[in-house]
PDB file of C-alpha atoms in Angstrom:
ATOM      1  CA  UNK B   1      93.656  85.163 185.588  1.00  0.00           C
ATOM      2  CA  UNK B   2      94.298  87.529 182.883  1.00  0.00           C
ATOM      3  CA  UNK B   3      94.237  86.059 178.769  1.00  0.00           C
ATOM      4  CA  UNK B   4      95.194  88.288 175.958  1.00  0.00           C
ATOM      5  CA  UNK B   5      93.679  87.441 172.556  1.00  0.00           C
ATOM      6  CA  UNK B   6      95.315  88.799 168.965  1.00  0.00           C
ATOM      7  CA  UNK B   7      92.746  89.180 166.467  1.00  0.00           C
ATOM      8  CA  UNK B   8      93.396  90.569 162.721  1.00  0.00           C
ATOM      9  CA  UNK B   9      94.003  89.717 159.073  1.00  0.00           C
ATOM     10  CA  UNK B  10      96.361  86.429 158.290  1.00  0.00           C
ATOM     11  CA  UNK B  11      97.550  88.559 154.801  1.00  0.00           C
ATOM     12  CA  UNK B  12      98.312  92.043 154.446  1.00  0.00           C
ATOM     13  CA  UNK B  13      99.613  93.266 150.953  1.00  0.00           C
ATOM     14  CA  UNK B  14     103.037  95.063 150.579  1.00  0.00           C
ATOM     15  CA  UNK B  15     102.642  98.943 151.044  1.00  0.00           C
ATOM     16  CA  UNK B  16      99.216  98.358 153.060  1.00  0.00           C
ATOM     17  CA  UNK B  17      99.072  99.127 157.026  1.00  0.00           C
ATOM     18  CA  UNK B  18      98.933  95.729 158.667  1.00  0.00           C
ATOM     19  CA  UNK B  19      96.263  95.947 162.008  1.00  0.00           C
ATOM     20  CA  UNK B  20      95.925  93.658 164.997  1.00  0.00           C
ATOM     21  CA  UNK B  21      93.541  93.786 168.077  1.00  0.00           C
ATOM     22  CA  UNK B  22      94.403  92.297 172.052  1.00  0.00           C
ATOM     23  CA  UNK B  23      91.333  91.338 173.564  1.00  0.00           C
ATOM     24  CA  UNK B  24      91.898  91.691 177.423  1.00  0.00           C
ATOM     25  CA  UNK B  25      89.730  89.448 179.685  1.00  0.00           C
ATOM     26  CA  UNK B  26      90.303  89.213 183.847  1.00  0.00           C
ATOM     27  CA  UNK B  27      90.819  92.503 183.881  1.00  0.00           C
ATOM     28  CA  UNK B  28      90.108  96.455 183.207  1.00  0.00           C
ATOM     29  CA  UNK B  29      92.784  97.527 180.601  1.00  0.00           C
ATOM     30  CA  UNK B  30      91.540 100.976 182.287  1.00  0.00           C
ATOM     31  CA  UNK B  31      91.550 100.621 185.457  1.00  0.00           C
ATOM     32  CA  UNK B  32      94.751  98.905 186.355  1.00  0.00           C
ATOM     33  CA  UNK B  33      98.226 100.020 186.637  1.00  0.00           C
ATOM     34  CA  UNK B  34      99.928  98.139 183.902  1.00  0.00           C
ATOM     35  CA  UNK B  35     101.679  98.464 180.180  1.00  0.00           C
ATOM     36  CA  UNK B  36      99.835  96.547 176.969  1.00  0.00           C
ATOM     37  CA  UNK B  37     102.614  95.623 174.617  1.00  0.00           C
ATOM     38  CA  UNK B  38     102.974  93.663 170.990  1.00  0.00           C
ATOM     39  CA  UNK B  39     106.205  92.062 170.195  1.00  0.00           C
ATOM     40  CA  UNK B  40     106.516  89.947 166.830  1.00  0.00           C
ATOM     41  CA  UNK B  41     108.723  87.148 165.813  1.00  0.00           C
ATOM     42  CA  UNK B  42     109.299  86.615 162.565  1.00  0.00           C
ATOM     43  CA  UNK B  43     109.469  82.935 161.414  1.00  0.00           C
ATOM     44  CA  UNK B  44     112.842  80.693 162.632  1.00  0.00           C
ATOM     45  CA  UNK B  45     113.613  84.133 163.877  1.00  0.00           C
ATOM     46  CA  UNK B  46     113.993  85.770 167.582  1.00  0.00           C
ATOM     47  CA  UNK B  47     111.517  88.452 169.661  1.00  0.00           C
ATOM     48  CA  UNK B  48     111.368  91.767 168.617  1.00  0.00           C
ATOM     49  CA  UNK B  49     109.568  94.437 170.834  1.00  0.00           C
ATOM     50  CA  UNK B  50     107.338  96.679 169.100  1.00  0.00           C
ATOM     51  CA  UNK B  51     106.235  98.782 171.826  1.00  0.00           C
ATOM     52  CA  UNK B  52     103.747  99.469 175.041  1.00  0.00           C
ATOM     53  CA  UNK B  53     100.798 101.720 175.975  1.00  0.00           C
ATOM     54  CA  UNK B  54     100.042 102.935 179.456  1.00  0.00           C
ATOM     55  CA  UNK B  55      96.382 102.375 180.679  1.00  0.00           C
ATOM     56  CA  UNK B  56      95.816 106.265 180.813  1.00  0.00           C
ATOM     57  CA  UNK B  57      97.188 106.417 177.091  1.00  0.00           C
ATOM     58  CA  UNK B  58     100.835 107.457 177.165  1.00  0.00           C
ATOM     59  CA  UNK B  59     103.002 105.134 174.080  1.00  0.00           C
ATOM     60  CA  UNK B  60     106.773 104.372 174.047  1.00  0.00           C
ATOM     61  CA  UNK B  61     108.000 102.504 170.952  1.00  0.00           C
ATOM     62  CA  UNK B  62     110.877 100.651 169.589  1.00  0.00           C
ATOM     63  CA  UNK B  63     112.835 103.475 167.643  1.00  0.00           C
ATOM     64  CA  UNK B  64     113.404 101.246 164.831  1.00  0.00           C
ATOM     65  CA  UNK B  65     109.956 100.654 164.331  1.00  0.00           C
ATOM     66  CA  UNK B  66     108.235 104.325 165.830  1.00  0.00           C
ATOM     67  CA  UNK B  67     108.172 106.165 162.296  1.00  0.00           C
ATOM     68  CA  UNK B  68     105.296 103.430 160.981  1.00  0.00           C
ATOM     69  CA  UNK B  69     103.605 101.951 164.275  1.00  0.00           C
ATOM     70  CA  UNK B  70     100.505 103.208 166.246  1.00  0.00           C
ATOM     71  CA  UNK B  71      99.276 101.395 169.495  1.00  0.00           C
ATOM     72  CA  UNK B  72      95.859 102.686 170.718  1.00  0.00           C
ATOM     73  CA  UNK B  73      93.188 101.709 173.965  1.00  0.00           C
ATOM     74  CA  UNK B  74      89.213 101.065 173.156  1.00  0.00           C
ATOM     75  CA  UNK B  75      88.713 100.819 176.727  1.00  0.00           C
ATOM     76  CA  UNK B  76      85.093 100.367 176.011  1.00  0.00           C
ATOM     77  CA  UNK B  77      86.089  97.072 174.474  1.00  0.00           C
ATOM     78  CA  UNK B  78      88.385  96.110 176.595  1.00  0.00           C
ATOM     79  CA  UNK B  79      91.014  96.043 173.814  1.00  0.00           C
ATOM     80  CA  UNK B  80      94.134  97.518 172.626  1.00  0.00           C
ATOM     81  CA  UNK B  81      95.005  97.944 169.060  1.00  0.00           C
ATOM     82  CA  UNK B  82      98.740  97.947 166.705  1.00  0.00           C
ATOM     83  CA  UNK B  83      98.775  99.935 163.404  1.00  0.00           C
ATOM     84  CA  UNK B  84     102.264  99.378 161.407  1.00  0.00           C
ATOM     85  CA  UNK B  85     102.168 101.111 158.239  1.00  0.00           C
ATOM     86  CA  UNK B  86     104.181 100.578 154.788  1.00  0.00           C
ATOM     87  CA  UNK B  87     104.685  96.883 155.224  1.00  0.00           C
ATOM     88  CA  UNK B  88     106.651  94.831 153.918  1.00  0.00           C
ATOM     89  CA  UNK B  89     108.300  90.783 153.350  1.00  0.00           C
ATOM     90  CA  UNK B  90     110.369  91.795 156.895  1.00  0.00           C
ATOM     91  CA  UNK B  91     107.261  92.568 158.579  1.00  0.00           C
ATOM     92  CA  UNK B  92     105.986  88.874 158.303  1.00  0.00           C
ATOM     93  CA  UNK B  93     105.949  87.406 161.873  1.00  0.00           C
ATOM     94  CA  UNK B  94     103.818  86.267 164.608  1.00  0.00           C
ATOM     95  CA  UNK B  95     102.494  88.863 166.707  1.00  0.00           C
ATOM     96  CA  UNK B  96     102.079  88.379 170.087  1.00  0.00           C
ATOM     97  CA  UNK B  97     100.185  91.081 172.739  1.00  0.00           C
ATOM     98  CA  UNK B  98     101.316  90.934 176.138  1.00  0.00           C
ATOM     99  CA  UNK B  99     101.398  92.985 179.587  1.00  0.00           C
ATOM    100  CA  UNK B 100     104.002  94.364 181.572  1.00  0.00           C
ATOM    101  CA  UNK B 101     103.973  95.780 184.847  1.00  0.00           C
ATOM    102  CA  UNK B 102     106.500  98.771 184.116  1.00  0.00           C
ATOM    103  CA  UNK B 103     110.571  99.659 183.523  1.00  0.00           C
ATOM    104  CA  UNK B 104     112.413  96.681 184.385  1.00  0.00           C
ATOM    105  CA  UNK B 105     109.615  94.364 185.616  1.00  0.00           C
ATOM    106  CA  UNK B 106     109.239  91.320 183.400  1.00  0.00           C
ATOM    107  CA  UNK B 107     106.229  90.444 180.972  1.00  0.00           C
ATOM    108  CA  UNK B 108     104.291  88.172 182.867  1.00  0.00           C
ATOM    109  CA  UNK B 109     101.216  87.791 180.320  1.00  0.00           C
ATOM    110  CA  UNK B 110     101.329  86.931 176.528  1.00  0.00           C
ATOM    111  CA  UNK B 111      98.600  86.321 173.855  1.00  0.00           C
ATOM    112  CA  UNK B 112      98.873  82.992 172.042  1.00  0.00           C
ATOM    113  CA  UNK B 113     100.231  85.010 169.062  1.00  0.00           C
ATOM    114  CA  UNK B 114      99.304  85.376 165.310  1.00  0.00           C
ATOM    115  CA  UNK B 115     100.906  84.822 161.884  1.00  0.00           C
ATOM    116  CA  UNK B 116     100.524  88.005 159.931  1.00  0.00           C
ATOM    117  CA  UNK B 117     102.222  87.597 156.379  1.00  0.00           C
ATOM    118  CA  UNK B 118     103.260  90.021 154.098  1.00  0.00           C
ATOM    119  CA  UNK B 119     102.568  89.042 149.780  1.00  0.00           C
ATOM    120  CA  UNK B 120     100.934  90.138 147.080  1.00  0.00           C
TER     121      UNK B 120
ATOM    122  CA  UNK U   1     121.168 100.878 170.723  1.00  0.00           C
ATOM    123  CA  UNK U   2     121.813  98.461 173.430  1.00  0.00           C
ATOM    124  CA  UNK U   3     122.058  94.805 172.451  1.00  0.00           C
ATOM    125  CA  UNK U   4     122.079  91.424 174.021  1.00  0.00           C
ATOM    126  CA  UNK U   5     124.387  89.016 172.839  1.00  0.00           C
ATOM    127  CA  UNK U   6     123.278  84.955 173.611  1.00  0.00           C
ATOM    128  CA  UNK U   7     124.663  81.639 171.793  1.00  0.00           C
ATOM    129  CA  UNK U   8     122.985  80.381 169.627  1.00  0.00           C
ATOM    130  CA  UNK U   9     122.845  76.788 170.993  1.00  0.00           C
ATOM    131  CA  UNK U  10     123.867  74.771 173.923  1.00  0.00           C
ATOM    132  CA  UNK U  11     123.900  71.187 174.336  1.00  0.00           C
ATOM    133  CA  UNK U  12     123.039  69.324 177.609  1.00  0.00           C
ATOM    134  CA  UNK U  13     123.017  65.319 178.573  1.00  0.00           C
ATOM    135  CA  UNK U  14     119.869  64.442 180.766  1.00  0.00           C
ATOM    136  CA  UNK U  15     120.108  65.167 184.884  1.00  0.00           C
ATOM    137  CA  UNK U  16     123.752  67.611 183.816  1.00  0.00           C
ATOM    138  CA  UNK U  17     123.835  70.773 184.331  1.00  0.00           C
ATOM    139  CA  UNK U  18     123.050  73.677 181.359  1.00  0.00           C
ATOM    140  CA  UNK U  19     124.153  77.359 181.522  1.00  0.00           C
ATOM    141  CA  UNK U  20     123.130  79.739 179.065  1.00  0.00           C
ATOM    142  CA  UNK U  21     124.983  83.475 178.772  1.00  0.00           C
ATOM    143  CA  UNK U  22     123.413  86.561 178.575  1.00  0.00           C
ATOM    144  CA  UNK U  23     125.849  89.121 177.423  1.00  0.00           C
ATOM    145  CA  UNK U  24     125.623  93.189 177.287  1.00  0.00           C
ATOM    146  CA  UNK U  25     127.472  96.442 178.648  1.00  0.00           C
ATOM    147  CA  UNK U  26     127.607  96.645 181.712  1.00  0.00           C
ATOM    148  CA  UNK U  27     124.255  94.103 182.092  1.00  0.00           C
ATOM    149  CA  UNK U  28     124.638  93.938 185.919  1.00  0.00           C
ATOM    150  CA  UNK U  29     123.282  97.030 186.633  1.00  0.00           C
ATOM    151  CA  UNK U  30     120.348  95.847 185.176  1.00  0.00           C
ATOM    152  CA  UNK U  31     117.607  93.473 185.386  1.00  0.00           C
ATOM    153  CA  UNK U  32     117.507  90.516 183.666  1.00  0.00           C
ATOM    154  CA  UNK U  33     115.093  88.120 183.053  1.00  0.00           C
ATOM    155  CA  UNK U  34     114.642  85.175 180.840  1.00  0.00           C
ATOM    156  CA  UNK U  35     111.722  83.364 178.902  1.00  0.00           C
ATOM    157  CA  UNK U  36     111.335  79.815 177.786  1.00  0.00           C
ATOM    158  CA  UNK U  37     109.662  79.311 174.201  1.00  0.00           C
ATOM    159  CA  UNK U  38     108.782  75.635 172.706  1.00  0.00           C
ATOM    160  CA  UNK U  39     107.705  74.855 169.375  1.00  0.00           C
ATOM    161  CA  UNK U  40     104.477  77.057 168.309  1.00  0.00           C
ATOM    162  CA  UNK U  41     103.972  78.538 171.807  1.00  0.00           C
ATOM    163  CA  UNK U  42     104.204  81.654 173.269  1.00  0.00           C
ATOM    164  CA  UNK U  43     107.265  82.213 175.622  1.00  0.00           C
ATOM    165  CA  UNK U  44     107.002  81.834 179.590  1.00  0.00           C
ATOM    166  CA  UNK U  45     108.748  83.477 181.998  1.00  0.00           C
ATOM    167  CA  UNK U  46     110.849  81.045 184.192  1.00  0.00           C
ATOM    168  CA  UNK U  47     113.227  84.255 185.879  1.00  0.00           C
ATOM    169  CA  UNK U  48     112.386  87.550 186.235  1.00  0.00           C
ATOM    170  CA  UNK U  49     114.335  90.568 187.908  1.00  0.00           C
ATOM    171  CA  UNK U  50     117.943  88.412 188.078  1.00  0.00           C
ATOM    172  CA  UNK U  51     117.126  85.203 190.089  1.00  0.00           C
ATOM    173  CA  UNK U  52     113.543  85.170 190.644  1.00  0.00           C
ATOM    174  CA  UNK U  53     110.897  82.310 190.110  1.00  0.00           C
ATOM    175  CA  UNK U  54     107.751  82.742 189.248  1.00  0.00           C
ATOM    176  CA  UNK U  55     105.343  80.751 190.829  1.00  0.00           C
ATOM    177  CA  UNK U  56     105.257  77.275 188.527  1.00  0.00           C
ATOM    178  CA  UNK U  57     108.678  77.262 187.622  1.00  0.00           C
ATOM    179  CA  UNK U  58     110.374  74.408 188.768  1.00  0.00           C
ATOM    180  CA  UNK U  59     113.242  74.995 191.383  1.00  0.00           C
ATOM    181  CA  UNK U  60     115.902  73.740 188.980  1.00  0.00           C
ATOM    182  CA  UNK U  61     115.771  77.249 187.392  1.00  0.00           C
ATOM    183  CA  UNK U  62     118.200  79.543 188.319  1.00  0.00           C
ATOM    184  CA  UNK U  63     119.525  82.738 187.686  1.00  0.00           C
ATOM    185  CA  UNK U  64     122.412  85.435 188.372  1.00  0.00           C
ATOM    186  CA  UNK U  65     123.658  88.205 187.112  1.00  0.00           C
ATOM    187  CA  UNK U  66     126.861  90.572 187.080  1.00  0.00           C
ATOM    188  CA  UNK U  67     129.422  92.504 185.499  1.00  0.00           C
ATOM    189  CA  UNK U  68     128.364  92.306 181.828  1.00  0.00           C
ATOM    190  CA  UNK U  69     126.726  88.751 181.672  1.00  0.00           C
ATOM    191  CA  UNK U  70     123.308  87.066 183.150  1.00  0.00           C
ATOM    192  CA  UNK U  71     123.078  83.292 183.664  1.00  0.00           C
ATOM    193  CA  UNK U  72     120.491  81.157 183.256  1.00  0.00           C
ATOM    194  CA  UNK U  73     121.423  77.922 185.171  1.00  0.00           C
ATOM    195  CA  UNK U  74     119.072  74.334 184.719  1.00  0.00           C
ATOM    196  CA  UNK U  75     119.974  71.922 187.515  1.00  0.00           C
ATOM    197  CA  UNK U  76     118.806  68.496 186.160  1.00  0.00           C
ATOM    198  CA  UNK U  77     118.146  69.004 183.076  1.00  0.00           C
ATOM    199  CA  UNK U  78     115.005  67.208 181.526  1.00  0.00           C
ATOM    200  CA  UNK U  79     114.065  66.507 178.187  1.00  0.00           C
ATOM    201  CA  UNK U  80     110.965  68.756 178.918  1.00  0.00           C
ATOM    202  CA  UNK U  81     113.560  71.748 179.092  1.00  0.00           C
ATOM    203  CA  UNK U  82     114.619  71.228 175.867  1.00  0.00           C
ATOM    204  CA  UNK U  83     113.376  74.802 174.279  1.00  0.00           C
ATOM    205  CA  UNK U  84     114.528  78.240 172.674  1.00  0.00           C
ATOM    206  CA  UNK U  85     114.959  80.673 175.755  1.00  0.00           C
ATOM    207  CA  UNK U  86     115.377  84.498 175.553  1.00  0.00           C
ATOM    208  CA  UNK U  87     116.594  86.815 177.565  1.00  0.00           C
ATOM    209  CA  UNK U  88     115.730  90.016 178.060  1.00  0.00           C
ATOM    210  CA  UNK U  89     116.331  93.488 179.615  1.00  0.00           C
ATOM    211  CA  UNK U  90     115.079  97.284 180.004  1.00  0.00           C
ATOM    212  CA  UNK U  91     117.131 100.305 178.520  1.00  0.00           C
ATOM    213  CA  UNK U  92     115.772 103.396 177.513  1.00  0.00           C
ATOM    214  CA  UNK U  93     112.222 102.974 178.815  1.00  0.00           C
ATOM    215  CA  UNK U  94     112.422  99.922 175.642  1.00  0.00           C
ATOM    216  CA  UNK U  95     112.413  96.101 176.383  1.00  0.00           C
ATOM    217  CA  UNK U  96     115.693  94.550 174.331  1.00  0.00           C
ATOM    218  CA  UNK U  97     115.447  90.686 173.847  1.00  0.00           C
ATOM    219  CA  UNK U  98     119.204  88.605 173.138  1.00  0.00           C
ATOM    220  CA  UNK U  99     119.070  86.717 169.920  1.00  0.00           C
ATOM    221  CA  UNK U 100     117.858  83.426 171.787  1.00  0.00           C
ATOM    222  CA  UNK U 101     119.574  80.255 172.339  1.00  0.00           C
ATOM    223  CA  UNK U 102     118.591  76.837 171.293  1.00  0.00           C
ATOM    224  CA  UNK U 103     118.729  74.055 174.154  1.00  0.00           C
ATOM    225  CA  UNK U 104     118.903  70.410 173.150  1.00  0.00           C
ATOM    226  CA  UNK U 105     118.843  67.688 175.649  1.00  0.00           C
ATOM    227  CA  UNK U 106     120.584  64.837 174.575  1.00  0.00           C
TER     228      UNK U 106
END
């Protein structure tokens, strides 16, 4: 059974880069087949996807977001990372990792999520 | 970009029937799926790829899709059921989420 696990800061100051960390466990992030996401939501508010990277490295991002966000692998950790840079009030949501098979397959696994918010 | 246009509530009595819309251009030539979110969890997958269960969901989950709108269809509805759901499909190589819709059960 795969689990995802968000890690991170609970503040991040306006301007700063906010960063979050997916611990994978059941599985190789490397070895398998599959797309590690983030999507955030902020509070009262629906699911926004962020973007996904491919377990040999390859990223595709939301457009509205790609100018400030970075997704990377640590494969030696087991772990996959989200940089979003310039933050600020809007980026306040829970951030949720997750995996995806590929195009047009659902996400079948999500982290539990975690509250990043924005203020000085 | 493409967008995904759900209400943003629906009301259901106990053991009736609740349909929640889906709607986008030409949304039938795509796949659909849909996720069920309660307070301060993360969302669940109940139908994936138009009508499919995964294994869990209960069989009074349901879904179709065509033309420019997806259904989600509960069969008697419980007061467990009573949740935000999402839907969501693929365009562009980019996962687009509707707006969610609020389900009470009452």
């Amino acid at each position: 059974q795969v689990q995802l696990q968000e890690s991170g800061p609970g503040l991040v100051r306006p301007s700063e880069t906010l960063s979050l960390t997916c611990t994978v466990s059941g599985g190789s992030i490397s070895s398998s087949r599959y797309y590690w996401g983030w999507i955030r939501q902020p509070p009262g508010k629906g699911l926004e996807w962020i973007g996904r990277i491919y377990s040999r490295g390859s990223t595709y991002y939301n457009p509205s977001l790609k100018s400030r966000v970075t997704i990377s692998l640590d494969t030696s950790k087991n772990q996959f990372s989200l940089k979003v840079s310039s933050v600020t009030a809007a980026d306040t949501a829970v951030y949720y990792c997750a995996r995806v098979y590929d195009v047009d397959y659902p996400i079948d696994y999500w982290g539990q999520g975690t509250l990043v918010t924005v203020s000085s | 970009s493409y967008e995904l246009t759900q209400p943003p509530s629906v009301s259901v009595s106990p053991g009736q029937t609740a349909s929640i819309t889906c709607s986008g251009d030409k949304l039938g030539n795509k796949y659909a799926c849909w996720y069920q979110q309660k307070p301060g969890q993360s969302p669940v997958l109940v139908i994936y790829q138009d009508s499919n269960r995964p294994s869990g969901i209960p069989e009074r989950f349901s879904g179709s899709n065509s033309g420019n709108t997806a259904t989600l269809t509960i069969s008697g509805t419980q007061p467990m059921d009573e949740a935000d759901y999402y839907c969501q499909a693929w365009d562009s190589s980019t996962v687009v989420f509707g707006g969610g819709t609020k389900l009470t059960v009452l």
